[in-house]
PDB file of C-alpha atoms and ligand atoms in Angstrom:
ATOM      1  CA  MET A  18       0.000   0.000   0.000  1.00  0.00           C
ATOM      2  CA  LYS A  19       1.402   3.382  -1.035  1.00  0.00           C
ATOM      3  CA  ASN A  20       1.086   6.782   0.640  1.00  0.00           C
ATOM      4  CA  LYS A  21       0.625   5.570   4.150  1.00  0.00           C
ATOM      5  CA  LEU A  22       0.072   8.132   6.871  1.00  0.00           C
ATOM      6  CA  LYS A  23       3.303   8.756   8.780  1.00  0.00           C
ATOM      7  CA  VAL A  24       2.851   8.478  12.533  1.00  0.00           C
ATOM      8  CA  ALA A  25       5.038   9.586  15.443  1.00  0.00           C
ATOM      9  CA  VAL A  26       4.445   8.112  18.894  1.00  0.00           C
ATOM     10  CA  LEU A  27       5.323   9.912  22.139  1.00  0.00           C
ATOM     11  CA  ALA A  28       5.845   7.671  25.160  1.00  0.00           C
ATOM     12  CA  SER A  29       7.441   7.712  28.605  1.00  0.00           C
ATOM     13  CA  GLY A  30       7.192   4.137  29.856  1.00  0.00           C
ATOM     14  CA  ARG A  31       6.457   0.502  29.143  1.00  0.00           C
ATOM     15  CA  GLY A  32       5.278   1.087  25.597  1.00  0.00           C
ATOM     16  CA  SER A  33       2.649  -1.613  25.186  1.00  0.00           C
ATOM     17  CA  ASN A  34       0.358   0.731  23.223  1.00  0.00           C
ATOM     18  CA  PHE A  35       3.289   1.705  21.052  1.00  0.00           C
ATOM     19  CA  GLN A  36       3.852  -1.997  20.433  1.00  0.00           C
ATOM     20  CA  ALA A  37       0.196  -2.532  19.588  1.00  0.00           C
ATOM     21  CA  LEU A  38       0.417   0.228  16.988  1.00  0.00           C
ATOM     22  CA  VAL A  39       3.623  -1.208  15.544  1.00  0.00           C
ATOM     23  CA  ARG A  40       2.002  -4.640  15.328  1.00  0.00           C
ATOM     24  CA  ALA A  41      -1.076  -3.276  13.568  1.00  0.00           C
ATOM     25  CA  ALA A  42       1.029  -1.235  11.180  1.00  0.00           C
ATOM     26  CA  ALA A  43       2.940  -4.336  10.132  1.00  0.00           C
ATOM     27  CA  ALA A  44      -0.072  -5.438   8.066  1.00  0.00           C
ATOM     28  CA  GLU A  45       0.315  -4.610   4.400  1.00  0.00           C
ATOM     29  CA  ASP A  46      -3.147  -3.054   4.144  1.00  0.00           C
ATOM     30  CA  TYR A  47      -2.873  -0.907   7.270  1.00  0.00           C
ATOM     31  CA  PRO A  48      -3.066   2.744   6.169  1.00  0.00           C
ATOM     32  CA  ALA A  49      -0.443   4.121   8.570  1.00  0.00           C
ATOM     33  CA  GLU A  50       3.208   3.480   9.343  1.00  0.00           C
ATOM     34  CA  ILE A  51       5.027   4.172  12.595  1.00  0.00           C
ATOM     35  CA  ARG A  52       7.991   6.306  11.606  1.00  0.00           C
ATOM     36  CA  LEU A  53       9.271   7.778  14.840  1.00  0.00           C
ATOM     37  CA  LEU A  54       9.235   7.188  18.586  1.00  0.00           C
ATOM     38  CA  ILE A  55       9.941  10.161  20.833  1.00  0.00           C
ATOM     39  CA  VAL A  56      10.529   9.536  24.528  1.00  0.00           C
ATOM     40  CA  ASP A  57      11.269  11.915  27.381  1.00  0.00           C
ATOM     41  CA  ASN A  58      13.646   9.564  29.177  1.00  0.00           C
ATOM     42  CA  GLY A  59      16.242   6.973  28.246  1.00  0.00           C
ATOM     43  CA  GLU A  60      14.674   4.269  30.431  1.00  0.00           C
ATOM     44  CA  ALA A  61      11.363   4.049  28.587  1.00  0.00           C
ATOM     45  CA  GLY A  62      10.535   0.424  27.744  1.00  0.00           C
ATOM     46  CA  ALA A  63       9.144   1.622  24.451  1.00  0.00           C
ATOM     47  CA  LEU A  64      12.726   2.247  23.295  1.00  0.00           C
ATOM     48  CA  GLY A  65      13.519  -1.457  23.227  1.00  0.00           C
ATOM     49  CA  HIS A  66      10.430  -2.258  21.157  1.00  0.00           C
ATOM     50  CA  ALA A  67      11.309   0.486  18.678  1.00  0.00           C
ATOM     51  CA  ARG A  68      14.861  -0.737  18.242  1.00  0.00           C
ATOM     52  CA  GLU A  69      13.694  -4.328  17.758  1.00  0.00           C
ATOM     53  CA  ASN A  70      11.451  -3.086  14.967  1.00  0.00           C
ATOM     54  CA  GLY A  71      13.954  -0.749  13.348  1.00  0.00           C
ATOM     55  CA  ILE A  72      11.939   2.370  14.179  1.00  0.00           C
ATOM     56  CA  GLU A  73      13.799   5.638  14.614  1.00  0.00           C
ATOM     57  CA  VAL A  74      13.927   6.854  18.224  1.00  0.00           C
ATOM     58  CA  ARG A  75      14.680  10.246  19.718  1.00  0.00           C
ATOM     59  CA  VAL A  76      15.056  11.112  23.386  1.00  0.00           C
ATOM     60  CA  VAL A  77      13.995  14.708  24.005  1.00  0.00           C
ATOM     61  CA  ASP A  78      14.818  16.423  27.283  1.00  0.00           C
ATOM     62  CA  CYS A  79      11.513  17.913  28.450  1.00  0.00           C
ATOM     63  CA  GLY A  80      12.843  19.600  31.585  1.00  0.00           C
ATOM     64  CA  LYS A  81      12.784  18.702  35.265  1.00  0.00           C
ATOM     65  CA  ARG A  82       9.198  19.634  36.065  1.00  0.00           C
ATOM     66  CA  ARG A  83       7.098  16.482  36.250  1.00  0.00           C
ATOM     67  CA  GLY A  84       4.117  16.418  33.936  1.00  0.00           C
ATOM     68  CA  SER A  85       5.220  19.491  32.039  1.00  0.00           C
ATOM     69  CA  MET A  86       7.467  20.274  29.074  1.00  0.00           C
ATOM     70  CA  ILE A  87       9.793  23.157  28.382  1.00  0.00           C
ATOM     71  CA  PRO A  88       9.102  25.207  25.223  1.00  0.00           C
ATOM     72  CA  GLU A  89      12.393  24.054  23.662  1.00  0.00           C
ATOM     73  CA  ALA A  90      11.256  20.426  23.885  1.00  0.00           C
ATOM     74  CA  SER A  91       7.978  21.195  22.169  1.00  0.00           C
ATOM     75  CA  GLN A  92       9.811  23.091  19.455  1.00  0.00           C
ATOM     76  CA  GLU A  93      12.284  20.226  18.974  1.00  0.00           C
ATOM     77  CA  MET A  94       9.521  17.617  18.739  1.00  0.00           C
ATOM     78  CA  TYR A  95       7.718  19.744  16.202  1.00  0.00           C
ATOM     79  CA  ARG A  96      10.897  20.037  14.141  1.00  0.00           C
ATOM     80  CA  LEU A  97      11.437  16.259  14.235  1.00  0.00           C
ATOM     81  CA  CYS A  98       7.851  15.633  13.133  1.00  0.00           C
ATOM     82  CA  ARG A  99       7.825  18.245  10.400  1.00  0.00           C
ATOM     83  CA  GLU A 100      11.105  16.999   8.918  1.00  0.00           C
ATOM     84  CA  ARG A 101       9.661  13.508   8.638  1.00  0.00           C
ATOM     85  CA  GLU A 102       6.322  14.711   7.284  1.00  0.00           C
ATOM     86  CA  ILE A 103       4.482  13.213  10.232  1.00  0.00           C
ATOM     87  CA  GLY A 104       0.717  13.418   9.705  1.00  0.00           C
ATOM     88  CA  LEU A 105      -0.417  12.130  13.097  1.00  0.00           C
ATOM     89  CA  VAL A 106       1.108  12.291  16.574  1.00  0.00           C
ATOM     90  CA  CYS A 107      -0.019   9.582  19.015  1.00  0.00           C
ATOM     91  CA  LEU A 108       0.507   9.993  22.739  1.00  0.00           C
ATOM     92  CA  ALA A 109       0.881   6.562  24.295  1.00  0.00           C
ATOM     93  CA  GLY A 110       1.641   6.805  27.977  1.00  0.00           C
ATOM     94  CA  PHE A 111       3.438  10.117  27.536  1.00  0.00           C
ATOM     95  CA  MET A 112       3.508  11.507  31.060  1.00  0.00           C
ATOM     96  CA  ARG A 113       3.608  15.200  30.219  1.00  0.00           C
ATOM     97  CA  ILE A 114       1.010  17.725  29.165  1.00  0.00           C
ATOM     98  CA  VAL A 115       1.751  18.669  25.567  1.00  0.00           C
ATOM     99  CA  LYS A 116       1.726  22.387  24.927  1.00  0.00           C
ATOM    100  CA  GLY A 117       3.658  24.960  22.909  1.00  0.00           C
ATOM    101  CA  ARG A 118       4.690  24.650  19.280  1.00  0.00           C
ATOM    102  CA  LEU A 119       3.952  20.955  18.869  1.00  0.00           C
ATOM    103  CA  LEU A 120       0.345  21.343  20.020  1.00  0.00           C
ATOM    104  CA  ASP A 121      -0.130  24.590  18.109  1.00  0.00           C
ATOM    105  CA  GLU A 122       0.931  22.925  14.890  1.00  0.00           C
ATOM    106  CA  TYR A 123      -0.574  19.479  15.423  1.00  0.00           C
ATOM    107  CA  GLU A 124      -3.903  20.171  17.155  1.00  0.00           C
ATOM    108  CA  GLY A 125      -6.446  18.103  15.243  1.00  0.00           C
ATOM    109  CA  ARG A 126      -3.654  15.715  14.225  1.00  0.00           C
ATOM    110  CA  MET A 127      -2.699  14.600  17.721  1.00  0.00           C
ATOM    111  CA  ILE A 128      -4.487  11.868  19.684  1.00  0.00           C
ATOM    112  CA  ASN A 129      -4.146  10.253  23.097  1.00  0.00           C
ATOM    113  CA  ILE A 130      -5.289   7.100  24.843  1.00  0.00           C
ATOM    114  CA  HIS A 131      -6.677   7.278  28.359  1.00  0.00           C
ATOM    115  CA  PRO A 132      -7.470   4.314  30.629  1.00  0.00           C
ATOM    116  CA  ALA A 133     -11.019   5.390  31.605  1.00  0.00           C
ATOM    117  CA  LEU A 134     -14.284   6.379  29.971  1.00  0.00           C
ATOM    118  CA  LEU A 135     -13.875  10.137  29.574  1.00  0.00           C
ATOM    119  CA  PRO A 136     -15.023  12.570  30.768  1.00  0.00           C
ATOM    120  CA  SER A 137     -14.857  10.461  33.947  1.00  0.00           C
ATOM    121  CA  PHE A 138     -11.558   9.988  35.736  1.00  0.00           C
ATOM    122  CA  ARG A 139      -9.298  12.324  33.834  1.00  0.00           C
ATOM    123  CA  GLY A 140      -5.646  12.751  34.724  1.00  0.00           C
ATOM    124  CA  LEU A 141      -3.446  10.240  36.488  1.00  0.00           C
ATOM    125  CA  ASP A 142      -4.493   6.775  37.665  1.00  0.00           C
ATOM    126  CA  GLY A 143      -7.769   6.495  35.774  1.00  0.00           C
ATOM    127  CA  GLN A 144      -8.144   2.854  36.770  1.00  0.00           C
ATOM    128  CA  LYS A 145      -7.644   3.569  40.484  1.00  0.00           C
ATOM    129  CA  GLN A 146     -10.073   6.478  40.347  1.00  0.00           C
ATOM    130  CA  ALA A 147     -12.725   4.263  38.734  1.00  0.00           C
ATOM    131  CA  LEU A 148     -12.238   1.526  41.309  1.00  0.00           C
ATOM    132  CA  GLU A 149     -12.419   3.950  44.224  1.00  0.00           C
ATOM    133  CA  TYR A 150     -15.529   5.600  42.830  1.00  0.00           C
ATOM    134  CA  GLY A 151     -17.229   2.218  42.577  1.00  0.00           C
ATOM    135  CA  VAL A 152     -18.389   2.335  38.957  1.00  0.00           C
ATOM    136  CA  ARG A 153     -19.619  -0.949  37.443  1.00  0.00           C
ATOM    137  CA  TYR A 154     -18.052  -0.292  34.063  1.00  0.00           C
ATOM    138  CA  SER A 155     -14.904   1.441  32.968  1.00  0.00           C
ATOM    139  CA  GLY A 156     -12.731   1.224  29.870  1.00  0.00           C
ATOM    140  CA  CYS A 157     -10.569   3.334  27.660  1.00  0.00           C
ATOM    141  CA  THR A 158     -10.905   6.363  25.419  1.00  0.00           C
ATOM    142  CA  VAL A 159      -8.974   7.519  22.378  1.00  0.00           C
ATOM    143  CA  HIS A 160      -9.458  11.251  21.926  1.00  0.00           C
ATOM    144  CA  PHE A 161      -8.049  14.254  20.142  1.00  0.00           C
ATOM    145  CA  VAL A 162      -5.632  16.292  22.221  1.00  0.00           C
ATOM    146  CA  ASP A 163      -6.512  19.875  23.068  1.00  0.00           C
ATOM    147  CA  LYS A 164      -5.134  22.332  25.596  1.00  0.00           C
ATOM    148  CA  GLY A 165      -6.805  20.644  28.570  1.00  0.00           C
ATOM    149  CA  VAL A 166      -5.961  17.417  30.377  1.00  0.00           C
ATOM    150  CA  ASP A 167      -7.879  14.555  28.711  1.00  0.00           C
ATOM    151  CA  THR A 168     -10.573  16.962  27.540  1.00  0.00           C
ATOM    152  CA  GLY A 169     -10.415  16.694  23.742  1.00  0.00           C
ATOM    153  CA  PRO A 170     -13.116  15.252  21.459  1.00  0.00           C
ATOM    154  CA  VAL A 171     -13.709  11.505  21.871  1.00  0.00           C
ATOM    155  CA  ILE A 172     -12.925   9.211  18.941  1.00  0.00           C
ATOM    156  CA  ILE A 173     -13.340   5.664  20.276  1.00  0.00           C
ATOM    157  CA  GLN A 174     -14.279   4.131  23.608  1.00  0.00           C
ATOM    158  CA  LYS A 175     -14.210   0.508  24.741  1.00  0.00           C
ATOM    159  CA  VAL A 176     -16.068  -0.638  27.833  1.00  0.00           C
ATOM    160  CA  VAL A 177     -15.065  -3.300  30.353  1.00  0.00           C
ATOM    161  CA  PRO A 178     -16.920  -4.473  33.469  1.00  0.00           C
ATOM    162  CA  VAL A 179     -15.479  -3.726  36.895  1.00  0.00           C
ATOM    163  CA  GLU A 180     -15.598  -6.907  38.964  1.00  0.00           C
ATOM    164  CA  GLN A 181     -16.358  -7.006  42.671  1.00  0.00           C
ATOM    165  CA  ASP A 182     -12.922  -8.324  43.577  1.00  0.00           C
ATOM    166  CA  ASP A 183     -10.906  -6.233  41.130  1.00  0.00           C
ATOM    167  CA  THR A 184      -7.637  -4.646  42.186  1.00  0.00           C
ATOM    168  CA  VAL A 185      -6.074  -1.722  40.338  1.00  0.00           C
ATOM    169  CA  GLU A 186      -3.815  -4.293  38.667  1.00  0.00           C
ATOM    170  CA  SER A 187      -6.545  -6.672  37.506  1.00  0.00           C
ATOM    171  CA  LEU A 188      -8.724  -3.845  36.221  1.00  0.00           C
ATOM    172  CA  SER A 189      -5.730  -2.274  34.458  1.00  0.00           C
ATOM    173  CA  VAL A 190      -4.982  -5.546  32.672  1.00  0.00           C
ATOM    174  CA  ARG A 191      -8.601  -5.817  31.443  1.00  0.00           C
ATOM    175  CA  ILE A 192      -8.600  -2.209  30.244  1.00  0.00           C
ATOM    176  CA  LEU A 193      -5.168  -2.499  28.626  1.00  0.00           C
ATOM    177  CA  LYS A 194      -6.373  -5.352  26.431  1.00  0.00           C
ATOM    178  CA  GLU A 195      -9.039  -3.031  25.057  1.00  0.00           C
ATOM    179  CA  GLU A 196      -6.563  -0.168  24.692  1.00  0.00           C
ATOM    180  CA  HIS A 197      -4.526  -2.350  22.373  1.00  0.00           C
ATOM    181  CA  ARG A 198      -7.604  -2.793  20.145  1.00  0.00           C
ATOM    182  CA  ALA A 199      -8.871   0.768  20.377  1.00  0.00           C
ATOM    183  CA  TYR A 200      -5.692   2.610  19.475  1.00  0.00           C
ATOM    184  CA  PRO A 201      -4.968   0.871  16.163  1.00  0.00           C
ATOM    185  CA  GLU A 202      -8.652   1.242  15.258  1.00  0.00           C
ATOM    186  CA  ALA A 203      -8.588   4.976  15.913  1.00  0.00           C
ATOM    187  CA  VAL A 204      -5.376   5.458  13.933  1.00  0.00           C
ATOM    188  CA  ARG A 205      -6.899   3.548  11.036  1.00  0.00           C
ATOM    189  CA  LEU A 206     -10.013   5.751  11.065  1.00  0.00           C
ATOM    190  CA  PHE A 207      -7.880   8.883  11.126  1.00  0.00           C
ATOM    191  CA  ALA A 208      -5.582   7.624   8.368  1.00  0.00           C
ATOM    192  CA  GLU A 209      -8.557   6.737   6.176  1.00  0.00           C
ATOM    193  CA  GLY A 210      -9.949  10.226   6.602  1.00  0.00           C
ATOM    194  CA  ARG A 211     -13.095   8.967   8.311  1.00  0.00           C
ATOM    195  CA  LEU A 212     -13.087  11.334  11.270  1.00  0.00           C
ATOM    196  CA  ALA A 213     -14.783  14.705  11.121  1.00  0.00           C
ATOM    197  CA  LEU A 214     -15.461  17.243  13.830  1.00  0.00           C
ATOM    198  CA  ASP A 215     -19.074  18.308  14.116  1.00  0.00           C
ATOM    199  CA  GLY A 216     -18.811  21.770  15.669  1.00  0.00           C
ATOM    200  CA  LYS A 217     -16.266  21.743  18.445  1.00  0.00           C
ATOM    201  CA  ARG A 218     -16.899  18.600  20.461  1.00  0.00           C
ATOM    202  CA  ARG A 219     -18.409  15.738  18.555  1.00  0.00           C
ATOM    203  CA  VAL A 220     -16.396  13.445  16.322  1.00  0.00           C
ATOM    204  CA  VAL A 221     -18.442  11.945  13.519  1.00  0.00           C
ATOM    205  CA  ILE A 222     -17.148   8.654  12.108  1.00  0.00           C
ATOM    206  CA  ASP A 223     -17.763   7.730   8.495  1.00  0.00           C
ATOM    207  CA  TYR A 224     -18.303   3.928   8.551  1.00  0.00           C
ATOM    208  CA  GLU A 225     -19.235   3.631   4.880  1.00  0.00           C
TER     209      GLU A 225
HETATM  210  C1  GRF B 304      -1.914   3.231  29.325  1.00  0.00           C
HETATM  211  O1  GRF B 304      -2.758   2.730  30.318  1.00  0.00           O
HETATM  212  C2  GRF B 304      -2.500   4.465  28.692  1.00  0.00           C
HETATM  213  O2  GRF B 304      -3.891   4.452  28.618  1.00  0.00           O
HETATM  214  C3  GRF B 304      -2.031   5.556  29.629  1.00  0.00           C
HETATM  215  O3  GRF B 304      -0.748   5.172  30.015  1.00  0.00           O
HETATM  216  C4  GRF B 304      -0.611   3.756  29.912  1.00  0.00           C
HETATM  217  C5  GRF B 304       0.556   3.510  29.016  1.00  0.00           C
HETATM  218  O4  GRF B 304       0.875   2.148  28.918  1.00  0.00           O
HETATM  219  N1  GRF B 304      -2.109   6.832  28.993  1.00  0.00           N
HETATM  220  P1  GRF B 304       1.913   1.653  27.836  1.00  0.00           P
HETATM  221  O5  GRF B 304       3.216   2.427  28.082  1.00  0.00           O
HETATM  222  O6  GRF B 304       1.354   1.946  26.487  1.00  0.00           O
HETATM  223  O7  GRF B 304       2.092   0.187  28.084  1.00  0.00           O
END
């Protein structure tokens, strides 16, 4: 398949969603290719997966403040993406709020995966928040990134039951399985041009 959408993934940790995207993109008929992995630290597990798969990696120093990024980092990430003609930026366990040049340039072409059914349980530890609240169902959400924290328009959600004896770990495992299905699906829809914004909030999916 020619003219695949070029994707960059931003990650900070384990990298299982990154891996799920790489696996999906290995299929000949998948409309996107994973061209670049950007991490904010040299220990990120995602790095190993990228190297095993021959995907270019860059470590970008985002500054000392947890959860935040310095303007230079945002500028550098934008430069890396522009040079490689990246058409979609996927946040996959990237533990910083994206702002600055990268967001300015890629808003509408940047998506994130969150381990809860937004708008519930935004921010850190979505699975723990759901468990503590006592909801009967939780899941994951793939959404466009905007200036807020997990506030952008929803693309795809997958639901899982919360069992009586769940721990944060067992619930996280159940949700993660769905994350690994949801993210490649969302990237496919984006790459095929099937996502449209209706006004500001609602994403309309063309299933034709
Ligand atoms: C996932 O639960 C994702 O929803 C959240 O961070 C976690 C990243 O896991 N944003 P991994 O690094 O993709 O394995």
